[in-house]
Tab-separated table of C-alpha atoms in Angstrom:
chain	number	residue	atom	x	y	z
A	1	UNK	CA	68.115	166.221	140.968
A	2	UNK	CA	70.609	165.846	143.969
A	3	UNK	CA	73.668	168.763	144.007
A	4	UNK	CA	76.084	165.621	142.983
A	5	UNK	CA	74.179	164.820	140.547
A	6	UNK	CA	73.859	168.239	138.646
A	7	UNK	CA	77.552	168.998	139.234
A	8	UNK	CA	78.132	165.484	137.651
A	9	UNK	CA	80.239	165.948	134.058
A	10	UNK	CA	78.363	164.595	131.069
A	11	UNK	CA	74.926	165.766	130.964
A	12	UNK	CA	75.752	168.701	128.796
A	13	UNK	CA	71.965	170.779	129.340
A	14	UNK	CA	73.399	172.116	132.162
A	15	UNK	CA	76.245	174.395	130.500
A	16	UNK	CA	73.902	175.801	128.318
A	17	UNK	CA	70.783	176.205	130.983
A	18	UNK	CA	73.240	178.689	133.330
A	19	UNK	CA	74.089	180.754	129.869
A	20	UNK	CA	70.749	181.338	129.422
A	21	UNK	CA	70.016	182.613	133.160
A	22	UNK	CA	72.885	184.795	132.695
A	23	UNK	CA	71.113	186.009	129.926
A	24	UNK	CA	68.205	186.615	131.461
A	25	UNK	CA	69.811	188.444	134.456
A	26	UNK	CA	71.073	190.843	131.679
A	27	UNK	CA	68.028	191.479	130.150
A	28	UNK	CA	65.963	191.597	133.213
A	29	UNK	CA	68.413	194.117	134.663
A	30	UNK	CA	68.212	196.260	131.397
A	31	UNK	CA	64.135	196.297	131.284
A	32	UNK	CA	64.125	196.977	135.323
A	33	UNK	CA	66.749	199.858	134.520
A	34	UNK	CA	64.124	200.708	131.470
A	35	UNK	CA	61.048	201.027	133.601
A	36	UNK	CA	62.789	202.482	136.888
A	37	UNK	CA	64.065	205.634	134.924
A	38	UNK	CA	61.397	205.632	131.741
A	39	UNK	CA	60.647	209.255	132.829
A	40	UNK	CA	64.274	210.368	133.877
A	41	UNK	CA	66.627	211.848	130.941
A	42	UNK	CA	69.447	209.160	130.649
A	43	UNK	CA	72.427	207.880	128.172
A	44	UNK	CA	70.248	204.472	127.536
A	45	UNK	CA	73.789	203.167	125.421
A	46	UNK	CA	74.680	200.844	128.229
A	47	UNK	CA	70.920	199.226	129.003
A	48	UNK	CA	70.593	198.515	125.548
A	49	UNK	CA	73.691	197.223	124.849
A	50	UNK	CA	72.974	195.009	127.956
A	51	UNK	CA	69.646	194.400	126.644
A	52	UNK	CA	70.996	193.545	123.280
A	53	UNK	CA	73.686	191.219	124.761
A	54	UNK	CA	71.066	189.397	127.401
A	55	UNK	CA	68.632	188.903	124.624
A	56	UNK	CA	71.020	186.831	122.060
A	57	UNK	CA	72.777	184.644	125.313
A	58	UNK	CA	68.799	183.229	125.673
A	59	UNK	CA	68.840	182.669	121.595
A	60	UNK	CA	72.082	180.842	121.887
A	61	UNK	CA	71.718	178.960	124.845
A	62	UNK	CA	68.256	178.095	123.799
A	63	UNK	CA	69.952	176.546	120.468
A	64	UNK	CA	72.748	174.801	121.851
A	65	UNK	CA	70.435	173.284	124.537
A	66	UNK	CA	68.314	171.996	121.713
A	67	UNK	CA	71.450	170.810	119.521
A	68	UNK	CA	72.362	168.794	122.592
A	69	UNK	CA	68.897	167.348	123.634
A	70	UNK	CA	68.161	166.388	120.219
A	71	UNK	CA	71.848	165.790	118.391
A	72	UNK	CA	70.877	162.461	117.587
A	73	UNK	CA	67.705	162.489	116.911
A	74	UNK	CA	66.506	161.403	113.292
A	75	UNK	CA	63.119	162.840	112.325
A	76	UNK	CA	62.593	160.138	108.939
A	77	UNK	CA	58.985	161.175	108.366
A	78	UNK	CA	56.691	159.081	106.677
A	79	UNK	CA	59.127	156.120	107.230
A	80	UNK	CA	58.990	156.233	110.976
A	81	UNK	CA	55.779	157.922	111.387
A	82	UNK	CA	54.985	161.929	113.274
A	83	UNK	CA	56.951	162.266	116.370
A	84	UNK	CA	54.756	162.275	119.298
A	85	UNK	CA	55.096	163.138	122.671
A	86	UNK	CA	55.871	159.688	123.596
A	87	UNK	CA	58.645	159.393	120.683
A	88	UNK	CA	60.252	162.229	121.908
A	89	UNK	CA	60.485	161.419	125.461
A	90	UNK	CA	61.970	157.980	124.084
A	91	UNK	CA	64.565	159.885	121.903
A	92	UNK	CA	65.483	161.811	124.737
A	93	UNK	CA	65.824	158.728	127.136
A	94	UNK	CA	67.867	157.144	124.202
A	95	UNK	CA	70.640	159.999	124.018
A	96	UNK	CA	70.597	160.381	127.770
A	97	UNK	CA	70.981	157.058	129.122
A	98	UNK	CA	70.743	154.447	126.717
A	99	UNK	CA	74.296	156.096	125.014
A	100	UNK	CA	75.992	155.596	128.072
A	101	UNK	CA	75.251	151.740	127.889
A	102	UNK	CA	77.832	148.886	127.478
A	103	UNK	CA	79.509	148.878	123.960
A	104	UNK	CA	78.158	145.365	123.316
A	105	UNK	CA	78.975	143.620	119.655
A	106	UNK	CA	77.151	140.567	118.340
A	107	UNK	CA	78.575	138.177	115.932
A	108	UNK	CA	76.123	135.865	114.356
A	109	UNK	CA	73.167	136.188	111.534
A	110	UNK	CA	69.504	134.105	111.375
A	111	UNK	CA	66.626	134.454	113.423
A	112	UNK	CA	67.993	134.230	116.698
A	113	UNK	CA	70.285	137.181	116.453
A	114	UNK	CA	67.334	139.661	115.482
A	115	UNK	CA	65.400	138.285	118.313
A	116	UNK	CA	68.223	139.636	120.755
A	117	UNK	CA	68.626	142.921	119.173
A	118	UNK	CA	65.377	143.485	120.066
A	119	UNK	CA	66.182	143.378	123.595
A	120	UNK	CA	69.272	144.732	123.677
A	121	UNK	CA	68.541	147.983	122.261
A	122	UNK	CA	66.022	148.577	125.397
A	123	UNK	CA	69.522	148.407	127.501
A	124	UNK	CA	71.947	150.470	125.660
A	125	UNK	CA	72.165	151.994	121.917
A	126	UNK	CA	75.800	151.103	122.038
A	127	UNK	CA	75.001	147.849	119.903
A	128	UNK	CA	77.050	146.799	116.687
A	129	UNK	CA	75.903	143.670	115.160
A	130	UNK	CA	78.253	141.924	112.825
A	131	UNK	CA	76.511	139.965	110.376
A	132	UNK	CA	77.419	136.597	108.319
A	133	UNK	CA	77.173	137.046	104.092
A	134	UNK	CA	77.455	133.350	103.507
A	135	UNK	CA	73.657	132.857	103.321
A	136	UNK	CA	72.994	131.052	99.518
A	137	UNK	CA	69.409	130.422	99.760
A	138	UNK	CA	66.339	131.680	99.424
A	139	UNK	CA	65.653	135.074	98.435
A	140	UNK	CA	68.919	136.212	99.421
A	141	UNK	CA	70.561	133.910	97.312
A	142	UNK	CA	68.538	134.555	94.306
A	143	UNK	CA	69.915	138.469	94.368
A	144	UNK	CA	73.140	137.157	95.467
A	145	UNK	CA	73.216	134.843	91.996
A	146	UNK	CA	71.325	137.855	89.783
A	147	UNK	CA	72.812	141.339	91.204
A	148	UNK	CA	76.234	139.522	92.136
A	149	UNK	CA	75.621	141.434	95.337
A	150	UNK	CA	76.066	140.259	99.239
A	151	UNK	CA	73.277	138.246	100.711
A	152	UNK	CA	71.043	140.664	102.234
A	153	UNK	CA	68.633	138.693	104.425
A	154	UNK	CA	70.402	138.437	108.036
A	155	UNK	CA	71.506	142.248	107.844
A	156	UNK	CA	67.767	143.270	106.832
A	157	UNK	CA	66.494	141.017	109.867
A	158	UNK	CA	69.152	142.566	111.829
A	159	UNK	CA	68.424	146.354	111.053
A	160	UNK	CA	64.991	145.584	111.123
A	161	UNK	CA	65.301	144.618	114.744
A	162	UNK	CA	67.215	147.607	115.822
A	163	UNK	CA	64.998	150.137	113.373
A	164	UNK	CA	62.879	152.491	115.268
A	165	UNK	CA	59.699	152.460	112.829
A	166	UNK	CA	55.829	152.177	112.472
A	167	UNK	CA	54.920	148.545	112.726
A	168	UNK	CA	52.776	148.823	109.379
A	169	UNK	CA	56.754	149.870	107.999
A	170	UNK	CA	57.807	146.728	109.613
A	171	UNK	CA	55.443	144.243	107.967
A	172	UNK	CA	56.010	146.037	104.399
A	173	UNK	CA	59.426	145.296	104.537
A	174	UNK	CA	59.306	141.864	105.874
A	175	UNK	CA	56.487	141.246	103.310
A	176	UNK	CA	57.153	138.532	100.381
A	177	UNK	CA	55.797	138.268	96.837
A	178	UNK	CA	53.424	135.304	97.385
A	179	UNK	CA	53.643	134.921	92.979
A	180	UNK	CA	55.532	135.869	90.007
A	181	UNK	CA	59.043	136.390	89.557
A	182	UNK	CA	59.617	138.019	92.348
A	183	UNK	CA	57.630	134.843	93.976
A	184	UNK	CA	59.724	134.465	97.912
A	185	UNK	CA	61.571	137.454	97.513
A	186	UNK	CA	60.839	140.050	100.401
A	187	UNK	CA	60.602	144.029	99.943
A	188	UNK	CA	63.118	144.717	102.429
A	189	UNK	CA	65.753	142.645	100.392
A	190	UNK	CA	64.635	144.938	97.604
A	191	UNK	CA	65.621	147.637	99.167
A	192	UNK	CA	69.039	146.534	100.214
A	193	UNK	CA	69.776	145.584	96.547
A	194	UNK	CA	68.439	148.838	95.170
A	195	UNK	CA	70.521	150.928	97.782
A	196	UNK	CA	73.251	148.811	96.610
A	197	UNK	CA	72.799	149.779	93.157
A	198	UNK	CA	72.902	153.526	93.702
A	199	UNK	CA	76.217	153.436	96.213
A	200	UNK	CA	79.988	152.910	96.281
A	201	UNK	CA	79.556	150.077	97.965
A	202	UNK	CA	77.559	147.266	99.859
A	203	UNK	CA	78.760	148.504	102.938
A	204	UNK	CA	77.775	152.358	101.646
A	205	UNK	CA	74.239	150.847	101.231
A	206	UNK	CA	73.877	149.225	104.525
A	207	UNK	CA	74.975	152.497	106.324
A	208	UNK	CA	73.011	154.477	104.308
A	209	UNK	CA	69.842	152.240	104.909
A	210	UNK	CA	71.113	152.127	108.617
A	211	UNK	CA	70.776	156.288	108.577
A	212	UNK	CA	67.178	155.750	106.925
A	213	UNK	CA	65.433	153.359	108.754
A	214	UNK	CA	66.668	155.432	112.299
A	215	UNK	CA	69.216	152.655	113.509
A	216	UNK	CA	69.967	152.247	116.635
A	217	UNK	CA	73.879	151.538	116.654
A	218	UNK	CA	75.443	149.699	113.410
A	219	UNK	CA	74.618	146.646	111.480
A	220	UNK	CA	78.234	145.587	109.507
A	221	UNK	CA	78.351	142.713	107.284
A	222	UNK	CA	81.306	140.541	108.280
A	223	UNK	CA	82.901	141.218	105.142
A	224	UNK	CA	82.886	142.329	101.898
A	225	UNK	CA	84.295	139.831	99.805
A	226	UNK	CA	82.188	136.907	98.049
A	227	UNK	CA	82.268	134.330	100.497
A	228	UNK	CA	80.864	130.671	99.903
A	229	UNK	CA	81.353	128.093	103.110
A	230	UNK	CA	81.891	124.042	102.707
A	231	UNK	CA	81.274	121.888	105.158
A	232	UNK	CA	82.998	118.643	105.330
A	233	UNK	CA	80.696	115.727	107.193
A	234	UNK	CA	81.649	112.549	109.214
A	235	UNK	CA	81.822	110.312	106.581
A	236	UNK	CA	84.488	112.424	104.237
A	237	UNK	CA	81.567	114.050	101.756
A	238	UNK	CA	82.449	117.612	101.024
A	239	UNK	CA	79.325	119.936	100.804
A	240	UNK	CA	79.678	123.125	98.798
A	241	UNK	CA	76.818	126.653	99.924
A	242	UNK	CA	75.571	127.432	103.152
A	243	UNK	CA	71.932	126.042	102.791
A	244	UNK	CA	73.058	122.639	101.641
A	245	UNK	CA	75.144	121.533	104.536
A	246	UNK	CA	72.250	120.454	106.515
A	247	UNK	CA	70.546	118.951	104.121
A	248	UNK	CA	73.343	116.413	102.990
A	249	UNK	CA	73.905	115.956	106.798
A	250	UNK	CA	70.802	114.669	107.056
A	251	UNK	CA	69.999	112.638	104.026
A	252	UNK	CA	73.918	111.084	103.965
A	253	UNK	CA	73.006	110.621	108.305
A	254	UNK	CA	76.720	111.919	108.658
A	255	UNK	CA	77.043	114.576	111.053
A	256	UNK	CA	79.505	117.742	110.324
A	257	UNK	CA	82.919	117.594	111.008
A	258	UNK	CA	83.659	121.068	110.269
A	259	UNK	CA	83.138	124.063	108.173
A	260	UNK	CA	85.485	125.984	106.182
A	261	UNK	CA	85.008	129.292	103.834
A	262	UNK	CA	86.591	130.263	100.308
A	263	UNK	CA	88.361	132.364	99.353
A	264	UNK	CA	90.028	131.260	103.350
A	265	UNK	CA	91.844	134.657	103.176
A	266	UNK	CA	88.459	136.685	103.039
A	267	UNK	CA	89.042	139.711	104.560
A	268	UNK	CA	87.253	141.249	107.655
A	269	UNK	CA	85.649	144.635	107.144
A	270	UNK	CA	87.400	147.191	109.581
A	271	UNK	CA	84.847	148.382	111.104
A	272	UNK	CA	83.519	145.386	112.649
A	273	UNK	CA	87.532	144.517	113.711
A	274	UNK	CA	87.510	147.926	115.175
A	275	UNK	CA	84.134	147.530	117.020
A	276	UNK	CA	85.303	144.358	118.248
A	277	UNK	CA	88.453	145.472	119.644
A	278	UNK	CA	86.828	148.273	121.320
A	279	UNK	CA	84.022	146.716	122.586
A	280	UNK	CA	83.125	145.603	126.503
A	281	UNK	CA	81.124	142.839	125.647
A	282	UNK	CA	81.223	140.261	122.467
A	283	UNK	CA	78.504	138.426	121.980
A	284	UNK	CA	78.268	135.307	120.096
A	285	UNK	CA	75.198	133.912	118.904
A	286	UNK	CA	72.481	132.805	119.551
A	287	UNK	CA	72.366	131.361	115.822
A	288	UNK	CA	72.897	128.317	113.778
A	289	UNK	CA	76.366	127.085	115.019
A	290	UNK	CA	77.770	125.984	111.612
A	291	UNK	CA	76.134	128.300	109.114
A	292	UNK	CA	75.364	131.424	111.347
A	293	UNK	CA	78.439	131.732	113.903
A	294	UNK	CA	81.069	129.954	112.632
A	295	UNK	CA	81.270	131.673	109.285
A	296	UNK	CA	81.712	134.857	111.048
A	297	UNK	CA	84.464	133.182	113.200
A	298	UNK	CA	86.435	132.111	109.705
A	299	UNK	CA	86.452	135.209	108.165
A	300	UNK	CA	90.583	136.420	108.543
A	301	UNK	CA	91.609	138.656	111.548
A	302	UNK	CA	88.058	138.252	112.975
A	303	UNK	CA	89.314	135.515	115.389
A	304	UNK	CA	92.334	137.776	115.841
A	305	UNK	CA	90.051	141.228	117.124
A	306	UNK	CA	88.446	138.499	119.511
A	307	UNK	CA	91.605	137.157	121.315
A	308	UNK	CA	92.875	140.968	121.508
A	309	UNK	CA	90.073	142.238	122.699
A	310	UNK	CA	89.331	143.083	126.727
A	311	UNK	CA	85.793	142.579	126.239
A	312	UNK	CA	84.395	140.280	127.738
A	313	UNK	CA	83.033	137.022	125.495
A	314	UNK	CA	80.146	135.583	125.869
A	315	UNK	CA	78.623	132.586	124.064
A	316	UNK	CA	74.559	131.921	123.843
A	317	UNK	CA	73.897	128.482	122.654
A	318	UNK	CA	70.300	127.639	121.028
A	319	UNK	CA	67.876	126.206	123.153
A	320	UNK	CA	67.166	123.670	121.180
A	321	UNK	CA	68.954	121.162	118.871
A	322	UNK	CA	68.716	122.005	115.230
A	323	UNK	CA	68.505	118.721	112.656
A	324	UNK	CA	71.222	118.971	110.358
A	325	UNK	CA	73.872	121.166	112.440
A	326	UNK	CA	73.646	119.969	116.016
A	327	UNK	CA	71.465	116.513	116.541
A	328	UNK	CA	72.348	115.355	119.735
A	329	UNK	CA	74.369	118.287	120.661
A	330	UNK	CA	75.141	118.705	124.500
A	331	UNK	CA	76.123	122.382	125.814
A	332	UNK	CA	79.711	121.274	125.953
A	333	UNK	CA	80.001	119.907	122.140
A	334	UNK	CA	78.303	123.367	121.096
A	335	UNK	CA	81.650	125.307	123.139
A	336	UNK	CA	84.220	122.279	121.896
A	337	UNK	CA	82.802	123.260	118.155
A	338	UNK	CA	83.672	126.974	118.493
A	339	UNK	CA	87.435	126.354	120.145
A	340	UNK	CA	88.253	123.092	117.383
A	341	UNK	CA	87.523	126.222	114.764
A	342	UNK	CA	88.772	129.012	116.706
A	343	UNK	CA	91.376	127.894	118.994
A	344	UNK	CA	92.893	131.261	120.468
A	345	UNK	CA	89.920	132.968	121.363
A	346	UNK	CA	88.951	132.302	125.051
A	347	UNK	CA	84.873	132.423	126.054
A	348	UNK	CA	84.606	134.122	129.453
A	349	UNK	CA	80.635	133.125	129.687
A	350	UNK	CA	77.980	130.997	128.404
A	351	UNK	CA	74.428	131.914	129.246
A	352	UNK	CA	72.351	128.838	128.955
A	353	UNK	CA	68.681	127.761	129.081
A	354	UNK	CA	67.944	125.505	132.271
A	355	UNK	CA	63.711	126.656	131.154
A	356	UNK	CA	61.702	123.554	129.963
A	357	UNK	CA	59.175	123.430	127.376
A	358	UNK	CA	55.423	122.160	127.161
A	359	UNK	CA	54.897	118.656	126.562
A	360	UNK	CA	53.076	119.744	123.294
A	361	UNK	CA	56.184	122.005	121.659
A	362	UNK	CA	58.875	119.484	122.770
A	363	UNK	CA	56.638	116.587	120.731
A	364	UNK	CA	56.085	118.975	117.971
A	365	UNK	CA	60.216	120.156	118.173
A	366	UNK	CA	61.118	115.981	118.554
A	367	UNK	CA	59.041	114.993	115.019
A	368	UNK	CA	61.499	117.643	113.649
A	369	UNK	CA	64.424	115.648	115.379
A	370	UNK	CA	65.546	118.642	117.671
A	371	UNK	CA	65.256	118.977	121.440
A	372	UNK	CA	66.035	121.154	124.045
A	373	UNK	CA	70.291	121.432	124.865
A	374	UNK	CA	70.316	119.983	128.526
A	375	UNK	CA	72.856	120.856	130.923
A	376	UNK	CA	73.970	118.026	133.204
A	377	UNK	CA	76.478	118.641	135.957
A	378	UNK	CA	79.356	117.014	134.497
A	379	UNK	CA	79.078	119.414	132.200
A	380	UNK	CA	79.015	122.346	134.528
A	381	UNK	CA	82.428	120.700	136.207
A	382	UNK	CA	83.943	120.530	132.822
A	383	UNK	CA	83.223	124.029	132.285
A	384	UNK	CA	85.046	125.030	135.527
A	385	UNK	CA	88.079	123.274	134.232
A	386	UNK	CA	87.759	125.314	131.059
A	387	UNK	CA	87.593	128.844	133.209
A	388	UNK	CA	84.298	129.750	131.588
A	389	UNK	CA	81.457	131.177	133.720
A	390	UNK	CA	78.349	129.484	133.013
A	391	UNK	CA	75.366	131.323	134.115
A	392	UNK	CA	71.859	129.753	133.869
A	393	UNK	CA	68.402	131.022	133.699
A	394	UNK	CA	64.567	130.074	132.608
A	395	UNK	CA	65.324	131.810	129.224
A	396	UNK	CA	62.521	130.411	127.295
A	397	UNK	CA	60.029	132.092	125.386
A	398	UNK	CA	56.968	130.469	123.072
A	399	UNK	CA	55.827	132.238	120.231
A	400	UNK	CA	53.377	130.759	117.966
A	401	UNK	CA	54.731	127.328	118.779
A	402	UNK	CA	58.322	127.973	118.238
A	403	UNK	CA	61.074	128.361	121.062
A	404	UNK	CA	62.595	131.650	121.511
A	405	UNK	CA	65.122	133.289	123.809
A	406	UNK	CA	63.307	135.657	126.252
A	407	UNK	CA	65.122	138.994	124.951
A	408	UNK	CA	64.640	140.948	127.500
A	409	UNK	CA	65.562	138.585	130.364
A	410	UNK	CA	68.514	137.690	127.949
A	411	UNK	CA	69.875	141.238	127.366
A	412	UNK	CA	69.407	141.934	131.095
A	413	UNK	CA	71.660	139.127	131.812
A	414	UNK	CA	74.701	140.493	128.882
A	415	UNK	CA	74.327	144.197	129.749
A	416	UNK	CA	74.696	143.057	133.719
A	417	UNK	CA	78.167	141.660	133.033
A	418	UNK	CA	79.490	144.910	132.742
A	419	UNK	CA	77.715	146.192	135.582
């Protein structure tokens, strides 16, 4: 380590390294005195005291150098599995120089936000992810309709992906009951709801599960209040709960006008305002753009933290189409969607695919009715005119036959904005 870099305020080690040589000099200078005059008749008061003294500056320093190497380090036992040497080297790179990261926030929910949490928590541990609670179906809706509790499944998916666990922890808590009652309902929802039973709160139970599952940064749900979002299509049909929107868009073959929430004056939790405000980069998406994004975006004073903040905001459209939400969709109706429901916030980035796909996906993706989201260059001059950045990249990833962001590549890209 360079002179500089040692003198350098922040890496606090080095406060507590010198005590303990000047502890050492004291009790090395008391044992030297010791030896040199063991056979000399002396008043031994001051070596011992010096001894004494020397000997509890190493115990102290030695303590407060471990209570900063390891301050945030969260042993979880059998839920994370033993700490090897290879876990602690990564806890120590994670305090060190993953905490002095961007202060990135997402704002989104589904599949495609977990996917870049994954990536982004290799870049900094500064990551809040606020979450949408509008999500009616499936097993999150069935506890939603029982328990009278918040959706769970985007914030498990979302903690999930910034967990540090044992992959054999992963897969029990993504697992779902393939029969019964509990038939589609997965064990990490069940946890969620039976946190949620023995807490305050829902947002209690997330932070506590948050603190048990070894976190890295904070998963917030967008709010707390009991949200259900409407969407009202082309044609004038009004479709009440999240999961039905697409499906009337496609069987009525009326595209979605917009989206709107009730009760409209749902209020935003503070923490995520807070995060938001104080943030240096807001991400939104990648995600659904009616039923994962936009829900966030309606939620009161969430709008608000993003046209205050001096973040900057960045918008990651989905690679491909999705049947239901955004057929047809060009990269420009995705950003005209986002201002028509949020007009004061201002996007100072898009990060876009320009990747293709294998002749074999895009068939499979077009028999679906989606495709990939093109960008043509009258597009990229009518972004200019809108004073957004657009910045491009191959950011397409196959897995099992389904198209992906690339993560990593992705999260490089947001982190080096604030580089």
């Amino acid at each position: 380590m360079r002179l500089r870099d040692w003198l350098k305020p922040g890496l606090q080690l080095k406060r507590w390294i010198l005590l303990g040589t000047i502890g050492v000099f004291f009790l090395s200078f008391a044992l030297g005195r010791l030896l040199f005059l063991i056979n000399i008749e002396i008043k031994g008061h001051l070596i011992l005291i010096s001894a004494i003294f020397g000997f509890f500056l190493i115990l102290i320093s030695f303590k407060l150098g471990m209570d900063s190497l390891f301050k945030n380090i969260r042993f979880i036992g059998s839920i994370a599995g033993p700490l090897d040497k290879n876990k602690i080297n990564k806890q120590i790179y994670d305090k060190k120089i993953l905490s002095k990261g961007p202060k990135v926030v997402t704002v989104g929910g589904g599949t495609g936000l977990s996917v870049l949490l994954r990536g982004l928590k290799l870049f900094t541990s500064n990551i809040t992810a606020i979450v949408t609670v509008a999500d009616d179906g499936g097993g999150s809706g069935k506890l939603r309709e029982d328990l009278g509790m918040l959706p769970p499944g985007d914030i498990r998916n979302c903690i999930l992906a910034l967990a540090e666990m044992e992959p054999t922890m992963e897969k029990l808590l993504q697992y779902r009951f393939e029969e019964g009652n509990l038939k589609g309902q997965s064990f990490g929802n069940l946890l969620i709801a039976s946190m949620n039973g023995i807490s305050y709160s829902f947002e209690e139970a997330i932070k506590k599960i948050n603190e048990v599952l070894a976190v890295t940064g904070n998963v917030y749900p967008v709010t707390l209040e009991d949200i259900t979002l409407y969407g009202k299509l082309e044609n004038g049909m009004v479709v009440r709960g999240e999961s039905n929107i697409p499906k009337k868009s496609i069987e009525e073959n009326s595209k979605i006008e917009r989206v709107f929430i009730k009760p409209k004056e749902a209020e935003a939790l503070q923490e995520a305002k807070i995060a938001i405000e104080t943030a240096d980069i807001v991400v939104l998406g990648p995600g659904s753009l009616y039923t994962s994004i936009l829900p966030n975006l309606l939620v009161k004073d969430i709008c608000k933290a993003i046209t205050k903040t001096k973040a900057k905001v960045v918008y990651i459209p989905n690679i491909m189409t999705q049947p239901g939400e955004t057929d047809g969709y060009t990269l420009l109706q995705h950003v005209d969607t986002i201002l028509n429901h949020c007009p004061s916030i201002t996007i100072d980035y898009i990060i876009a695919n320009n990747g293709k796909i294998s002749v074999d996906v895009g068939h499979k993706y077009k028999l679906e009715g989606a495709r990939l989201v093109d960008i043509t260059e009258e597009e990229r001059k009518a972004l200019k005119d809108y004073k957004i950045e657009l910045i491009e990249d191959n950011l397409v990833e196959i897995k099992s036959d389904y198209v992906r962001h690339d993560a990593i590549k992705l999260s490089k890209l947001i982190t080096g904005l604030y580089k």
